[in-house]
Structure formats: structure tokens, C-alpha cells
Tab-separated table of C-alpha atoms in Angstrom:
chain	number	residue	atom	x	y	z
A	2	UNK	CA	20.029	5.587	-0.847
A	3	UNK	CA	17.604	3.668	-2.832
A	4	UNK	CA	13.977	4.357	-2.862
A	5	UNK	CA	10.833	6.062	-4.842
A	6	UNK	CA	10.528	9.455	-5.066
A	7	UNK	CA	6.760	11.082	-6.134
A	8	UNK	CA	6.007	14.922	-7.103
A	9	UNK	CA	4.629	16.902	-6.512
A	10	UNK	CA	3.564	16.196	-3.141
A	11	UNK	CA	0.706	18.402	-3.601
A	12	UNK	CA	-1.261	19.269	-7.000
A	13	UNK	CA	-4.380	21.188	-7.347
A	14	UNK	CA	-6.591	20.484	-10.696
A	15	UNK	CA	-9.312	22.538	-12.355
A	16	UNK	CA	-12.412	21.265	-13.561
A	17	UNK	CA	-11.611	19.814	-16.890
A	18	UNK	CA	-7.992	19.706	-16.323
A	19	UNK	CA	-5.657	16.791	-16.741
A	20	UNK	CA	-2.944	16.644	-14.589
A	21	UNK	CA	0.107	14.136	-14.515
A	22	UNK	CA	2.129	12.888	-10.825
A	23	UNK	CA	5.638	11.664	-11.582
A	24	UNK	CA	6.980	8.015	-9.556
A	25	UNK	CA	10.380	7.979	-10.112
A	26	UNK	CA	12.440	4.612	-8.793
A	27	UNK	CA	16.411	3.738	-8.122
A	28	UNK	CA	15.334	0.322	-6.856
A	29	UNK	CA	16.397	-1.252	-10.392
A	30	UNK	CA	12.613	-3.150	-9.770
A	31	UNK	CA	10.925	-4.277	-12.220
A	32	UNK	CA	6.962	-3.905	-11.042
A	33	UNK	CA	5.288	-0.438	-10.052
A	34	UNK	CA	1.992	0.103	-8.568
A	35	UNK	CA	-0.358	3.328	-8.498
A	36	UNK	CA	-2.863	3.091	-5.730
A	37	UNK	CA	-5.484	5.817	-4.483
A	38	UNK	CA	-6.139	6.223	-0.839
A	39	UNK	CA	-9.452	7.549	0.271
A	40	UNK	CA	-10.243	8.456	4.005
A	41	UNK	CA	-11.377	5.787	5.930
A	42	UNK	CA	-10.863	2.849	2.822
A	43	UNK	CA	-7.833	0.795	1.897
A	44	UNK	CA	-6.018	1.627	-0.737
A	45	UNK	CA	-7.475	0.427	-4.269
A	46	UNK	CA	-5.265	-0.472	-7.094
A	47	UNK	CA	-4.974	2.028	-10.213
A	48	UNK	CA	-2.941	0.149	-12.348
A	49	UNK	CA	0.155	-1.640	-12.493
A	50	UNK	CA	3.393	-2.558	-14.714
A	51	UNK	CA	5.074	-5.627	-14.271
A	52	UNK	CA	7.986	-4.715	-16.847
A	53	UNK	CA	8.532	-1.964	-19.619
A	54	UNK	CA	6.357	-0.686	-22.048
A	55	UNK	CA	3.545	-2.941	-20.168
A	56	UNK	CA	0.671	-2.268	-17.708
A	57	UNK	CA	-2.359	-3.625	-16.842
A	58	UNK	CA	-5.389	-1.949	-15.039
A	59	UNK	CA	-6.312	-2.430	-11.773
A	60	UNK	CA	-9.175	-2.516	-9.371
A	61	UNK	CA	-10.907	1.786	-10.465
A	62	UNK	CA	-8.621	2.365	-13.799
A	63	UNK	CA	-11.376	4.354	-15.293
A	64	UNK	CA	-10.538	8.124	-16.026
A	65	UNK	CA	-6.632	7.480	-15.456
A	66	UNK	CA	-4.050	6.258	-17.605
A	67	UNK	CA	-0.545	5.580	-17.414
A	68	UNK	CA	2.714	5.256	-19.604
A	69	UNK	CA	5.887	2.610	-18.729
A	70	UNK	CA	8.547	3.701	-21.331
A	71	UNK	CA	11.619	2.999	-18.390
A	72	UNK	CA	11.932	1.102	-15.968
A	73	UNK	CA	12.575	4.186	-13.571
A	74	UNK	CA	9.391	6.428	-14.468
A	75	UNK	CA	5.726	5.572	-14.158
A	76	UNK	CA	3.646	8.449	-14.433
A	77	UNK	CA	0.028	8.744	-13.659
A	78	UNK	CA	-2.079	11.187	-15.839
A	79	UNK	CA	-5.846	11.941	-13.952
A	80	UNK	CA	-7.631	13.149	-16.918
A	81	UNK	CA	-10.866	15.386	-16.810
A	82	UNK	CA	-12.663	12.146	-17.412
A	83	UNK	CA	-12.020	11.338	-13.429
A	84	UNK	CA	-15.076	12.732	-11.843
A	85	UNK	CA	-13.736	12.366	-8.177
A	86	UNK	CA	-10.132	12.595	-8.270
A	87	UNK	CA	-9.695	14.650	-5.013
A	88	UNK	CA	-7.708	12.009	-3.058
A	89	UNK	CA	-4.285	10.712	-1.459
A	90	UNK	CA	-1.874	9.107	-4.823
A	91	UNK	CA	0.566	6.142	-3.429
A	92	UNK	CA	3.280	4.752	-5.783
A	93	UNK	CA	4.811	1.482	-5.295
A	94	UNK	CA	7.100	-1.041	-6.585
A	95	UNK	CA	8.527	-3.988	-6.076
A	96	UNK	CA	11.359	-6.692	-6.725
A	97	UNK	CA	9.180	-10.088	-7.059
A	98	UNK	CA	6.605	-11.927	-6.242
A	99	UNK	CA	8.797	-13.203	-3.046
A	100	UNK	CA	9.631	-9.484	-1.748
A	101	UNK	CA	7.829	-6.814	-0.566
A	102	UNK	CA	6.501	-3.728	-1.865
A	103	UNK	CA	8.278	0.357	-1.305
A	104	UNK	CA	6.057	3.095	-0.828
A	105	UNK	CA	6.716	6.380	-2.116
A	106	UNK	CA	5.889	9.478	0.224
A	107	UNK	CA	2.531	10.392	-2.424
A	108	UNK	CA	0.678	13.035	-3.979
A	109	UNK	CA	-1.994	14.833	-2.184
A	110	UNK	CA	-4.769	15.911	-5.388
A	111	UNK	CA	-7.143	18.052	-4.816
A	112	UNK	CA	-9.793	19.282	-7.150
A	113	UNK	CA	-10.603	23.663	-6.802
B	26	UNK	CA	-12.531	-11.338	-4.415
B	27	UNK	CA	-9.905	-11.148	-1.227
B	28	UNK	CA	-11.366	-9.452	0.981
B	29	UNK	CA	-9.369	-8.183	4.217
B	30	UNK	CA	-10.412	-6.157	7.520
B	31	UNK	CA	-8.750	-4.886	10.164
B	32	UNK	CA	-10.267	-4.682	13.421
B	33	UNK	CA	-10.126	-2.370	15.648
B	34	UNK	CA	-10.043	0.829	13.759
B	35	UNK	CA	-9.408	2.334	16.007
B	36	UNK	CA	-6.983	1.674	19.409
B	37	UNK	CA	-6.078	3.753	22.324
B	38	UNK	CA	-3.609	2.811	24.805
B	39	UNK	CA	-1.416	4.321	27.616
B	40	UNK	CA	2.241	4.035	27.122
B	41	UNK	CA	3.815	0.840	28.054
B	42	UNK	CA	0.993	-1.453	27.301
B	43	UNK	CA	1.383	-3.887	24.532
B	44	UNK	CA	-0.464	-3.487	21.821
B	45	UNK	CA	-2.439	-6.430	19.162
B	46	UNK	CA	-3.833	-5.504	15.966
B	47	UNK	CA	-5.388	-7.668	14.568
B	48	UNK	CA	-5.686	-8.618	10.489
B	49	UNK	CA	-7.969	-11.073	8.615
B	50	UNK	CA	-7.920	-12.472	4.911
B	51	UNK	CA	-10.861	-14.528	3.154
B	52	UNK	CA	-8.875	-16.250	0.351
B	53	UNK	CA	-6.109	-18.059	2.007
B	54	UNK	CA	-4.268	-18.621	-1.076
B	55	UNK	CA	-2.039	-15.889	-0.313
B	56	UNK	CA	1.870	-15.646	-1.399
B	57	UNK	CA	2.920	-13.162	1.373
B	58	UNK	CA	1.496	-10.675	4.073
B	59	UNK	CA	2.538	-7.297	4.438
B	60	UNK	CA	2.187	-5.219	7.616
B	61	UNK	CA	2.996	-1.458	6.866
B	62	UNK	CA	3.279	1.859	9.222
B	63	UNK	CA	1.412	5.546	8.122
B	64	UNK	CA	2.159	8.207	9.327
B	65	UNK	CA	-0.509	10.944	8.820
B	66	UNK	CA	-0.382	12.853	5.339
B	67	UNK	CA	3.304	10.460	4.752
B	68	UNK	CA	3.743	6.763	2.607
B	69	UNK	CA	3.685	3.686	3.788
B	70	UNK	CA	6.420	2.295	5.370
B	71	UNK	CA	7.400	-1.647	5.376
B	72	UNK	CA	7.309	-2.981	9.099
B	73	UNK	CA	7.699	-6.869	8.263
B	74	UNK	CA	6.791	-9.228	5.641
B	75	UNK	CA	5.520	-12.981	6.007
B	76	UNK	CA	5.878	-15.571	3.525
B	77	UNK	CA	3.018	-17.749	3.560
B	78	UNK	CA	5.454	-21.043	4.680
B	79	UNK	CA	6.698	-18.565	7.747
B	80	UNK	CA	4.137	-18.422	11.238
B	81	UNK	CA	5.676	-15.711	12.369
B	82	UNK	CA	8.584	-12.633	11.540
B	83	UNK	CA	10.280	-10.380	13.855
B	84	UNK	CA	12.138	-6.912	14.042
B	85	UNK	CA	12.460	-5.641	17.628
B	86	UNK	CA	9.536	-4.701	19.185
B	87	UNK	CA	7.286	-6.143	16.317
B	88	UNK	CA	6.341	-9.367	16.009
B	89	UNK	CA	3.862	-10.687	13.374
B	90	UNK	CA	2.392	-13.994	12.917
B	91	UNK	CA	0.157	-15.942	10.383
B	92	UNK	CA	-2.060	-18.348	10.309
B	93	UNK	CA	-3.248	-18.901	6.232
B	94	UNK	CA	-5.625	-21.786	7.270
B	95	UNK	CA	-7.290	-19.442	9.272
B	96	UNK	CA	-7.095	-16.437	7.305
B	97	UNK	CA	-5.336	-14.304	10.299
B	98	UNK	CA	-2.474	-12.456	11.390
B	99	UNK	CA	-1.630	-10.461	14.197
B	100	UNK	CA	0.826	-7.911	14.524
B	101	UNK	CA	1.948	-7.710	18.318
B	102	UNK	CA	4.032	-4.458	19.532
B	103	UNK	CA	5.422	-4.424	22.671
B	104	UNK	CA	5.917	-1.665	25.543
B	105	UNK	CA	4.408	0.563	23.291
B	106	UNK	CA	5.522	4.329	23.193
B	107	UNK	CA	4.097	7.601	22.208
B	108	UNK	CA	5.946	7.479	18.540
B	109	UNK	CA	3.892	4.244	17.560
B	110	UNK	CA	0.789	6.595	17.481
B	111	UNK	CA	-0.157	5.425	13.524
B	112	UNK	CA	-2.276	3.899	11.437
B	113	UNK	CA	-1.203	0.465	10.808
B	114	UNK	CA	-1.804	-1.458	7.623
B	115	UNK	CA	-1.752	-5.106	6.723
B	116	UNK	CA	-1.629	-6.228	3.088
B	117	UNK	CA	-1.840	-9.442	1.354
B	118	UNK	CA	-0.105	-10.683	-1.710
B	119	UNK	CA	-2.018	-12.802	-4.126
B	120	UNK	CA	-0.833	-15.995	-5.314
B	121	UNK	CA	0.084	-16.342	-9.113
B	122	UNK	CA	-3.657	-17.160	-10.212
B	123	UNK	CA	-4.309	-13.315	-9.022
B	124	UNK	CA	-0.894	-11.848	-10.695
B	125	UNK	CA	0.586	-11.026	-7.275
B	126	UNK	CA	-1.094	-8.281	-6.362
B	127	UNK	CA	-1.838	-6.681	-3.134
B	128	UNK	CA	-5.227	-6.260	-1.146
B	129	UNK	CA	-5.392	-4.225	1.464
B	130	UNK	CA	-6.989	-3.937	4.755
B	131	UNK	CA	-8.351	-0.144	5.854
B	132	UNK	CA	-6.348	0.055	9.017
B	133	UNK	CA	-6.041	0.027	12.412
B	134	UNK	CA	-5.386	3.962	14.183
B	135	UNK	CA	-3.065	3.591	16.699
B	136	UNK	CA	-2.959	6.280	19.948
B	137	UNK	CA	-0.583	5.935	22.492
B	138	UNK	CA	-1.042	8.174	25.504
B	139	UNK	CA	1.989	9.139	26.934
């Protein structure tokens, strides 16, 4: 079966650490999405790729950055420059504008 | 900036009852709405999807409907059971001028008593 696949689903980062979550997709879609979920908030928008070897940030970008070099893999690196990174990673993607979005299972970060 | 909210945030019922959540948008100029299930600590999962020509989509028990003019949507589950306790999510898709992407509303928690 098709679908997105995130690891690991839990990841512990020391101060001054960067750390990277995998989104891997069999979808054969062309857009991905990294969102953060926060208790209690919506989830805000990382950044996104529309197609390969593009990306674009989104809504709280700062102290994360991302690579699209296939259309199956978009990884998210949280780099030591993230001062509150403890929080609930969601990976998306989808087919087209017209279509909805697929949810990966996420990546639980937590900063010790 | 699209702004959406979700009201309750909250919602406890006793099994059987139908249940309304209720979802709000304040740029109608949206390409699609997205109503999503979480379970805690899991994804999201897709429950329907409305195109913003459609008033209304349905898959079993769930029925969604839109109103863009307004800026509303309700998502309508009926005889509700123990295994819809979750926290329910509505999104809404931008139209080209915002690149198609999604805004989201914080959610609606979802107890049913059995």
C-alpha cells in the first residue's frame, strides 16, 4: 500500500545538536509539506516542495532547513539554531491543487 | 492572512448522540476544505474533502458541508460511538494567489461516553 512513512517516531536532541527526521513517500506526488504541531495550536507550515530540487519556506522556517533531491525523500534537519524545537513533526504530501493532502504518522522531538 | 477556528474545543457526548463540529474560514477564496481525524500521539487521517463548487461530501456516517460565502463548514457525525473519541481537524486550501497551501484550524476534542 501507498502512503508516507516518517522516522524515527521519536528523537531526542541535545543542546546544540542538529538532528535530521526522514519523510519518505510511494505516492509518486509531487508536493510535500513539513508542519510542526504544538499543544493546543494548529499546525504551522515549515516548509514545502512543490517538485524536485525546489522548496519554499513556510509560515516559522527559521532554524530548520530542508533538502528535495527525489521526489520520494524530504528530510527535515532542526539545527541548534531552533531554540524551541521540542514539539510534534507532521509530513505531508500531496497530488494537486484539486486533491487532498496524506499525513504521515510523525516524529515526536524532544529536547534533554 | 486566513485565519480559521474551530469551535468547540472541546465536546463531550454520550454514545448515540449526533455530533456537529463546527469550522470557520475568513478568506473565502478557498480551493478546497479538508476535514481530518487525530488520534492522540498518531497523524492525521483524511475524513473528506470539499471542493469549493461542492455544498456538501459524504462517507457513511460523516457528512460535511460548506458554505464559502459564509466562510463555514460543518462536519456532522451521526450515532456517534465510543471510537470517534478524537480530535478533529478542518483545513483549508488556498487558492492559487496563496500557492495552495493549507491553514489549519486548532481542533475540536471529541469524547464520546460510552
Amino acid at each position: 500500500d501507498g502512503g508516507i512513512t516518517q522516522s524515527p517516531k521519536y528523537l531526542f536532541r541535545k543542546e546544540g545538536q542538529n538532528v535530521t527526521l526522514s519523510c519518505e513517500q510511494n505516492l509518486n506526488h509531487d508536493a510535500m509539506y513539513w508542519y510542526r504541531q504544538d499543544p493546543g495550536q494548529g499546525l504551522r507550515l515549515i516548509y514545502y516542495s512543490q517538485i524536485v530540487n525546489d522548496f519554499q519556506k513556510g509560515d516559522i522556517a527559521e532554524g530548520y532547513s530542508v533538502s528535495r533531491e527525489k521526489k520520494e525523500s524530504f528530510p527535515l534537519t532542526v539545527t541548534s539554531a531552533q531554540k524551541n524545537p521540542t514539539a510534534f513533526y507532521l509530513c505531508a504530501s500531496s497530488k494537486g491543487a484539486n486533491y487532498g493532502y496524506t499525513f504521515g504518522s510523525g516524529t515526536r522531538l524532544t529536547v534533554v | 492572512k486566513q485565519e480559521v477556528t474551530q469551535i468547540p474545543a472541546a465536546l463531550s457526548v454520550p454514545e448515540g448522540e449526533n455530533l456537529v463540529l463546527n469550522c470557520s474560514f475568513t478568506d473565502s477564496a478557498i480551493y478546497n476544505l479538508q476535514w481530518f481525524r487525530q488520534d492522540p500521539g498518531k497523524g492525521l487521517t483524511s475524513l473528506l474533502l470539499i471542493q469549493s463548487s461542492q455544498r456538501e461530501q459524504t462517507s457513511g456516517r460523516l457528512n460535511a458541508s460548506l458554505d464559502k460565502s459564509s466562510g463555514r463548514s460543518t462536519l456532522y457525525i451521526a450515532a456517534s460511538q465510543p471510537g470517534d473519541s478524537a480530535t478533529y481537524l478542518c483545513a483549508v486550501r488556498h487558492d492559487p494567489r496563496g500557492d495552495y497551501k493549507l491553514s489549519f484550524g486548532a481542533g475540536t476534542t471529541v469524547t464520546v461516553r460510552a
